[in-house]
Amino acid sequence: MNQHLKLSLFGLLLGGATVLGSGHSTYAQSAKVNPEDSLLKIYRASATKINDLQHTKLDVRFDYAKRYLYGKAWITLKPHFYNTDSLTLDAKGMDIKEVAIVENGKNAPLKYSYDNNQLFIHLPKTYTPEEKYTVYIDYTAKPEELKVKGSAAISDAKGLYFINPDGKDPNKPTQIWTQGETESSSAWFPTIDKTNQKTTEEISMTVEKKYVTLSNGKLVSQKNNADGTRTDTWKMDLPHAPYLFMMAVGEYAIVKDTWKGKEVNYYVEKPFEKYAKNIFGNTPEMLTFYSKVLGYEYPWVKYSQITGRDYVSGAMENTTATLHGEFMQKTDRELLDNNNYNETVIAHELFHHWFGDLVTAESWSNLTVNESFADYSEYLWLEHKYGKDAADEHLLDAGKQYMQMVQYSGDADLVRFHYKDKEDMFDQITYQKGGCILHMLRNAVGDSAFFKSLNLYLKTNAFKSAEAHNLRLAFEEVTGRDMNWFFNEWYFGKGSPELDISYKYQPGKVTVLINQLQKADKVWEVPMAIDVYAGGSKTRYNVTLRNRADSFTFNVAAKPDLVNVDADKVILGKRDDHRDFSTYVFQYFNAPNYLDRREAIEEALDNQGNADAVRVLQAALKDKYFGLRALAAEGLKLELDAVKTATVPALVNMAKNDPSAIAKAAAIRSLGGLKDKSYIPLFEAATKDRSYGVEGAALEALSQLDMEKAYSIAKQLQADSKGKLVNAITLVYAKKGSNADLEYVAKKFEETGGQDKLNAAFDYLGFLSKINNTDAVIKGVDQVQAMCDQFKNPTVNKYIANFLENISDVKKDNAGKSTGADRDELFKQAAYMLKKAKEIQVK
C-alpha cells in the first residue's frame, strides 16, 4: 500500500502549505491522540486461528445496474490445532442464499446464522487438524449498500468498486476493481479476513467480451459463452493472505514485457498505451535488482500492474497484480517533472511481493514488517538506479514527514499493540519512520549482514505470517549480536533523540560533547561515525552514545577543519550543531554525502552576505546532483549585488541547458524574481520546453514582465497543458483572463483524476478567491464539493472546509471595500462558500 493521498495532505498542509501559509488556522487543527481514549486501552493481539484457510475458489458475475456481485464460493479449510465443529467467516453486507458442505461432489445444506458482518456455520461433525473440508456458499455482495468508513490512507472500505457502471460520464471509462486492505475482501467474498491466514485461490470472472480482466496468478482459461459474455479463470497456486486477492475489469490496453520467462504486463487506459513503457518499463530491472540484493528470487508466477479510476488509495500490492491509482498514467512529458515519484511507487509495491505478500505481518500491530520495508525499498531502488544522492534526498524527505506528523498528531511506537483503529497504523511512523529505522539498522550492522539477515528472514518465514521479533531473531542469528537494544529503542518504543553537539579544541586534541536533550526519560543508545578532517587527511572514529552527556576526545595533528558528527548521516532525530560557518564551507567541498553538501548549502543560503557563502552557492549551482542545484537556485537572494554578480551567469546557463527539468525550472523562477526585461527572450524560449514544469515556470516569470505576451502564450499552450503549466496558466488567467477563460480552469480541474485532484482543488480554490464571478465561483465550489463526496475522507473534508471558510472571509473583506454590484456579488460568493464549507465539514 502506498500513501499517496495521505502524503499529499501532509506535504501540502503541514509541510509548506503553499496555499494557506503557516499562519492559517488549519495548521493547528490536526488533533493529537488522546491517551485516555478507551479504544487505546485495548490490546490488539494477532487473530486467534481456529480454522486455517487452504484454498478459495470463486465464480463471480457482475450486475452493473445494481452494483452487485453474484458469487459462488468453495472454501477449503482445516482446524488449526484443536478439533472444531464450527466455522466463522467474515462476510460483510451480503445476501446469503445457500451454505452447504461439499461431500463426494454433492452439497449438503448446513445450519448457519448471519449478522450481516460474520457468517456462523455449524459443521456436520467435529473435524480434526488432519481433516480438510470444503464449504460452499451462494451469495450476493452489495458493496454500494455497505455502511463502512475508510481512513486517511485508505479512503473507503467497500472492497469492490464499480466505476461509471452506467456509462453516464463520458470522461470516465467503465471499470471494476477491488481493494482488500485492511479487511475489505470480505465485502466481496466470504473468508477469514485476517493477515495471518493464507490460501491458494482460483477466480472465474464472467464479463462482457469487450473487457479484459486481471486477477492473481495465471490466466488458465478463457471461455466464450452463448450469451455473448466470456469467462476468464485465474489460478494462484501459492498461498497468500485474503486481503491480497484482487479483480480488475475494464477496457485496457495490455502492454507485454517479460522477466526470466515470466509475464510482466502493464494494463493502462488506451490513450496511455504508447507511454506504458515510459511509466513501467524499469520493472524488469527492479525484479532483477531486488531478487539479487535479497538473495531470494521473485517467487510468483507473473507480475502485472494496472491502473484504476477513482482508486481509494495510492497503490496496492495485490499479489502478482498491483493496482495503481490513475495518477500513474503520465505522458513522457509529464514524467520529466516527476522526479522519479512514479518509480518509487512501482518499487514500493513490487518490494511488497517479498515483504507483505511472501512474508505477511501477522497483525496490523506489526504492519512495520510490510510497510517499513516497502518504504525503504524506494531508497534501495533510487540508490541503485540514480545514485546515493537521489536516495539520500528521498530519505531526508521521509524523515521530515515523520517529524511533521509528530508535531501535529503526536508520536507512537512503531510496533503498536494499542491503537484506536487498525487504519491508524497506516501513518508516517509505519512508513517513513520505519524506512529510516531500517536505514539505521543497515548502517549499524553493515551491508553484508543487513541483506543476509533479510534473506534469512524471508527464507524462514516464506508463505507464513511474521512479526518484528522474527526480524530481530534473523539479525541476531546472522550477526551473532543481541539486537534487543535496537528493537526496544526503535520498534517497541517511540520518539527519537535530540542531540546538542559542541566542540573543544586544545593543542593536540579535540573533544566532541554530545548531550541528549529529549524531554522523555529515555536515553538513546546511538552508534555513529565521527570523521575528523585535520592536517589534510580524514580519520574515522566509531563511537556509541549511551548517556545523557557523552564526550569523545581524539588526538589531532592540527586544529581540525571539520569534525563531522554522524558522518554517514543516518541518525533520525533533531540536532543542534554548534560550530563555525567556516566548517560548513569546508564541508561542502570535502565531505562526500548529499546531506553534507545540503547542510552546507542551507547554511550558505542563510549567510549570503558572507563571501565564502557566495563561493559555496556558486559551486552548488554546478553540483553533480540536480536537487542541490535546484535548492541553491531557489534560495538565492539576488537583491544582493555580490550574490547576483556571482551567480546569475550560472543561473542563465542552468535555465538554458540544465539536463534536469526540475533544476532548469528552479533557475527560471529565480531569474524571474529579478523582473529584468532582458530575460524576456529566455523566458519566451523556455515556454517551448518539453517539460510542463519548465514551461510553467517560464510563463509565470514572463507574466511579471509582459502580461499581454504571457496571456497570448497561455492561450497557445492551454490545448496541451498539464501539471505546473496548468497552475501557471491559471495564474495568468486570474490576473488577466476574461470570463471565457474561466471554463479552462474548471475543465482542467474536472479532468484531473484520482488523488492528484486534491492538490488541484487547493489551486482551484485559490483561483476562485481572486475572481469576482459568482457563476464561476458557484460552479467551482460545487466541483470541489463533488470531489469531497468522492473521497469520503474526513481529513480531506476538514481541510477543504477550513480553506473555504478562509476564502469566504477574504471575499467578505473585499466586499466591504467595494461598492454597488461588485459588493453584492462578493457577498453572495462569501455566503455560498461558507454554506458549502459547513456542508462539507459535517460529512
XYZ file of N, CA, C and O in Angstrom, residues 707-805:
396
model
N 2.560 40.935 -19.406
C 1.346 40.160 -19.222
C 0.648 39.875 -20.548
O 0.088 38.796 -20.745
N 0.668 40.819 -21.463
C -0.001 40.610 -22.748
C 0.637 39.438 -23.491
O -0.053 38.578 -24.042
N 1.959 39.407 -23.497
C 2.652 38.311 -24.174
C 2.407 36.993 -23.439
O 2.183 35.947 -24.076
N 2.450 37.035 -22.100
C 2.208 35.825 -21.320
C 0.800 35.295 -21.571
O 0.597 34.080 -21.708
N -0.170 36.196 -21.645
C -1.560 35.790 -21.880
C -1.687 35.142 -23.251
O -2.340 34.099 -23.423
N -1.050 35.750 -24.261
C -1.098 35.199 -25.605
C -0.479 33.805 -25.659
O -1.033 32.879 -26.274
N 0.643 33.620 -24.976
C 1.301 32.309 -24.961
C 0.465 31.302 -24.174
O 0.365 30.125 -24.559
N -0.146 31.748 -23.080
C -1.009 30.856 -22.295
C -2.130 30.298 -23.162
O -2.468 29.101 -23.084
N -2.711 31.158 -24.000
C -3.789 30.706 -24.887
C -3.278 29.645 -25.862
O -3.991 28.681 -26.185
N -2.030 29.798 -26.311
C -1.455 28.832 -27.239
C -1.144 27.502 -26.545
O -1.280 26.427 -27.137
N -0.719 27.586 -25.275
C -0.274 26.394 -24.560
C -1.412 25.599 -23.927
O -1.235 24.427 -23.586
N -2.572 26.212 -23.747
C -3.606 25.569 -22.941
C -4.120 24.263 -23.552
O -4.599 23.380 -22.835
N -3.997 24.107 -24.885
C -4.504 22.883 -25.510
C -3.726 21.648 -25.063
O -4.274 20.540 -25.018
N -2.451 21.817 -24.737
C -1.627 20.708 -24.244
C -0.950 21.165 -22.962
O 0.205 21.577 -22.950
N -1.709 21.129 -21.874
C -1.191 21.638 -20.596
C -1.497 20.657 -19.484
O -2.613 20.149 -19.374
N -0.491 20.395 -18.681
C -0.635 19.511 -17.526
C 0.268 20.016 -16.405
O 1.165 20.822 -16.622
N 0.010 19.536 -15.203
C 0.883 19.799 -14.075
C 1.101 21.268 -13.782
O 0.161 22.068 -13.726
N 2.373 21.644 -13.619
C 2.723 23.002 -13.230
C 2.340 24.022 -14.300
O 2.129 25.194 -13.993
N 2.241 23.594 -15.539
C 1.819 24.515 -16.589
C 0.366 24.932 -16.391
O 0.012 26.096 -16.623
N -0.474 24.015 -15.951
C -1.871 24.368 -15.652
C -1.920 25.429 -14.561
O -2.674 26.401 -14.643
N -1.097 25.264 -13.532
C -1.050 26.248 -12.447
C -0.653 27.624 -12.981
O -1.226 28.643 -12.588
N 0.339 27.647 -13.868
C 0.817 28.923 -14.407
C -0.245 29.584 -15.273
O -0.458 30.805 -15.193
N -0.890 28.807 -16.125
C -1.954 29.369 -16.966
C -3.088 29.893 -16.105
O -3.642 30.975 -16.352
N -3.429 29.137 -15.060
C -4.480 29.573 -14.139
C -4.116 30.901 -13.495
O -4.961 31.797 -13.353
N -2.851 31.062 -13.113
C -2.390 32.310 -12.502
C -2.523 33.472 -13.482
O -2.992 34.561 -13.122
N -2.129 33.246 -14.725
C -2.247 34.292 -15.743
C -3.711 34.660 -15.957
O -4.073 35.849 -16.029
N -4.578 33.663 -16.032
C -5.992 33.935 -16.263
C -6.630 34.632 -15.062
O -7.556 35.429 -15.220
N -6.144 34.333 -13.873
C -6.689 35.004 -12.688
C -6.380 36.494 -12.722
O -7.163 37.314 -12.244
N -5.222 36.826 -13.287
C -4.821 38.237 -13.328
C -5.341 38.960 -14.563
O -5.643 40.149 -14.515
N -5.456 38.248 -15.674
C -5.701 38.919 -16.946
C -6.942 38.401 -17.681
O -7.553 39.120 -18.465
N -7.320 37.160 -17.421
C -8.274 36.483 -18.277
C -9.672 37.067 -18.269
O -10.073 37.802 -17.376
N -10.426 36.681 -19.278
C -11.826 37.066 -19.402
C -12.699 35.947 -18.855
O -12.212 34.881 -18.471
N -14.014 36.183 -18.869
C -14.930 35.144 -18.401
C -14.800 33.872 -19.239
O -14.998 32.766 -18.730
N -14.446 34.018 -20.495
C -14.292 32.844 -21.355
C -13.168 31.939 -20.871
O -13.207 30.720 -21.074
N -12.169 32.512 -20.217
C -11.040 31.723 -19.740
C -11.362 30.922 -18.485
O -10.629 29.990 -18.133
N -12.431 31.292 -17.809
C -12.789 30.575 -16.584
C -13.104 29.115 -16.881
O -12.867 28.233 -16.057
N -13.636 28.854 -18.054
C -14.017 27.493 -18.415
C -12.793 26.573 -18.479
O -12.871 25.392 -18.139
N -11.648 27.126 -18.899
C -10.425 26.327 -18.943
C -10.073 25.815 -17.547
O -9.757 24.632 -17.363
N -10.128 26.704 -16.565
C -9.745 26.332 -15.206
C -10.691 25.261 -14.674
O -10.261 24.256 -14.081
N -11.999 25.449 -14.895
C -12.985 24.470 -14.429
C -12.789 23.128 -15.122
O -12.861 22.060 -14.491
N -12.516 23.170 -16.429
C -12.350 21.940 -17.209
C -11.108 21.178 -16.761
O -11.136 19.950 -16.631
N -10.014 21.886 -16.509
C -8.786 21.224 -16.080
C -8.960 20.545 -14.725
O -8.451 19.454 -14.484
N -9.693 21.209 -13.844
C -9.944 20.577 -12.547
C -10.776 19.314 -12.733
O -10.507 18.281 -12.114
N -11.770 19.376 -13.602
C -12.639 18.219 -13.830
C -11.852 17.068 -14.438
O -12.090 15.902 -14.114
N -10.884 17.375 -15.284
C -10.092 16.335 -15.941
C -9.085 15.688 -15.003
O -8.655 14.555 -15.228
N -8.699 16.399 -13.971
C -7.721 15.845 -13.030
C -8.362 14.683 -12.289
O -9.475 14.799 -11.789
N -7.667 13.568 -12.208
C -8.272 12.380 -11.640
C -7.604 11.908 -10.378
O -6.504 12.324 -10.015
N -8.302 10.995 -9.688
C -7.735 10.343 -8.517
C -7.314 11.328 -7.455
O -7.913 12.375 -7.262
N -6.224 10.983 -6.768
C -5.818 11.779 -5.629
C -5.017 13.009 -6.024
O -4.817 13.911 -5.218
N -4.553 13.069 -7.291
C -3.952 14.317 -7.757
C -4.969 15.457 -7.683
O -4.605 16.626 -7.622
N -6.238 15.090 -7.674
C -7.291 16.102 -7.669
C -7.276 16.906 -6.368
O -7.722 18.056 -6.346
N -6.788 16.311 -5.296
C -6.745 17.031 -4.024
C -5.849 18.256 -4.120
O -6.241 19.364 -3.739
N -4.632 18.070 -4.628
C -3.737 19.215 -4.777
C -4.328 20.237 -5.732
O -4.228 21.448 -5.515
N -4.960 19.739 -6.813
C -5.580 20.642 -7.776
C -6.718 21.433 -7.136
O -6.974 22.586 -7.512
N -7.391 20.856 -6.158
C -8.519 21.535 -5.511
C -8.067 22.805 -4.806
O -8.747 23.833 -4.858
N -6.916 22.749 -4.148
C -6.438 23.937 -3.448
C -6.010 25.027 -4.432
O -6.245 26.213 -4.199
N -5.415 24.615 -5.552
C -5.085 25.603 -6.586
C -6.357 26.231 -7.154
O -6.417 27.437 -7.395
N -7.347 25.397 -7.372
C -8.609 25.865 -7.948
C -9.289 26.852 -7.004
O -9.736 27.937 -7.406
N -9.350 26.493 -5.724
C -9.973 27.399 -4.757
C -9.174 28.694 -4.628
O -9.753 29.776 -4.451
N -7.845 28.585 -4.725
C -7.034 29.798 -4.708
C -7.368 30.702 -5.882
O -7.427 31.936 -5.744
N -7.617 30.101 -7.039
C -8.027 30.867 -8.217
C -9.380 31.526 -7.977
O -9.569 32.719 -8.266
N -10.322 30.773 -7.426
C -11.661 31.321 -7.193
C -11.636 32.461 -6.176
O -12.490 33.354 -6.206
N -10.648 32.452 -5.296
C -10.551 33.524 -4.305
C -10.187 34.859 -4.949
O -10.429 35.926 -4.373
N -9.613 34.804 -6.178
C -9.093 36.015 -6.809
C -10.033 36.603 -7.855
O -9.743 37.651 -8.420
N -11.135 35.924 -8.148
C -12.027 36.422 -9.199
C -13.362 36.844 -8.606
O -13.763 36.380 -7.534
N -14.041 37.728 -9.315
C -15.373 38.162 -8.902
C -16.356 37.792 -10.004
O -16.749 38.612 -10.823
N -16.696 36.510 -10.028
C -17.664 35.991 -10.982
C -18.476 34.933 -10.254
O -18.013 33.813 -10.048
N -19.666 35.296 -9.853
C -20.440 34.437 -8.959
C -20.748 33.092 -9.587
O -20.651 32.043 -8.926
N -21.123 33.066 -10.865
C -21.436 31.788 -11.511
C -20.227 30.856 -11.505
O -20.350 29.656 -11.231
N -19.051 31.410 -11.815
C -17.840 30.593 -11.837
C -17.487 30.099 -10.445
O -17.057 28.951 -10.261
N -17.667 30.963 -9.443
C -17.365 30.568 -8.059
C -18.293 29.449 -7.615
O -17.856 28.453 -7.021
N -19.574 29.577 -7.900
C -20.532 28.540 -7.504
C -20.206 27.219 -8.188
O -20.189 26.153 -7.556
N -19.921 27.288 -9.489
C -19.578 26.066 -10.214
C -18.324 25.421 -9.628
O -18.280 24.203 -9.409
N -17.317 26.235 -9.358
C -16.070 25.694 -8.841
C -16.218 25.079 -7.464
O -15.699 23.987 -7.194
N -16.940 25.765 -6.588
C -17.144 25.232 -5.237
C -17.932 23.928 -5.307
O -17.649 22.975 -4.567
N -18.913 23.857 -6.195
C -19.680 22.620 -6.354
C -18.786 21.486 -6.861
O -18.941 20.329 -6.444
N -17.856 21.807 -7.750
C -16.928 20.783 -8.236
C -16.052 20.250 -7.100
O -15.814 19.044 -7.000
N -15.577 21.147 -6.272
C -14.740 20.725 -5.146
C -15.554 19.906 -4.153
O -15.080 18.906 -3.607
N -16.804 20.299 -3.931
C -17.658 19.518 -3.037
C -17.881 18.112 -3.594
O -17.875 17.129 -2.836
N -18.058 18.008 -4.908
C -18.225 16.690 -5.528
C -16.987 15.832 -5.320
O -17.084 14.613 -5.112
N -15.805 16.462 -5.376
C -14.575 15.732 -5.104
C -14.588 15.187 -3.679
O -14.222 14.041 -3.427
N -15.017 16.009 -2.726
C -15.083 15.567 -1.325
C -16.051 14.399 -1.177
O -15.788 13.450 -0.428
N -17.164 14.466 -1.891
C -18.137 13.368 -1.842
C -17.512 12.081 -2.373
O -17.807 10.995 -1.882
N -16.649 12.211 -3.372
C -15.987 11.037 -3.943
C -14.961 10.455 -2.966
O -14.913 9.250 -2.750
N -14.155 11.315 -2.358
C -13.124 10.828 -1.447
C -13.709 10.227 -0.170
O -13.163 9.288 0.399
N -14.795 10.818 0.323
C -15.391 10.359 1.582
C -14.335 10.277 2.688
O -14.279 9.325 3.456
N -13.507 11.303 2.770
C -12.393 11.290 3.712
C -12.537 12.453 4.686
O -12.469 13.621 4.277
N -12.751 12.186 5.969
C -12.965 13.261 6.944
C -11.817 14.264 6.993
O -12.039 15.459 7.210
N -10.576 13.788 6.814
C -9.439 14.701 6.858
C -9.474 15.670 5.682
O -9.256 16.876 5.831
N -9.751 15.133 4.497
C -9.889 15.988 3.317
C -10.991 17.007 3.547
O -10.832 18.207 3.290
N -12.143 16.532 4.038
C -13.280 17.434 4.259
C -12.923 18.568 5.211
O -13.296 19.727 4.996
N -12.188 18.242 6.257
C -11.834 19.256 7.249
C -10.996 20.361 6.635
O -11.270 21.556 6.819
N -9.972 19.952 5.875
C -9.080 20.954 5.312
C -9.759 21.776 4.219
O -9.558 22.986 4.132
N -10.565 21.133 3.402
C -11.280 21.867 2.356
C -12.252 22.851 2.991
O -12.355 24.020 2.579
N -12.978 22.409 4.011
C -13.946 23.283 4.678
C -13.244 24.484 5.314
O -13.713 25.627 5.202
N -12.124 24.230 5.956
C -11.388 25.337 6.578
C -10.887 26.332 5.541
O -10.907 27.554 5.751
N -10.443 25.818 4.427
C -9.948 26.694 3.377
C -11.081 27.528 2.785
O -10.937 28.725 2.509
N -12.244 26.893 2.583
C -13.406 27.626 2.085
C -13.814 28.738 3.049
O -14.166 29.846 2.631
N -13.774 28.455 4.336
C -14.107 29.482 5.326
C -13.129 30.646 5.235
O -13.513 31.815 5.330
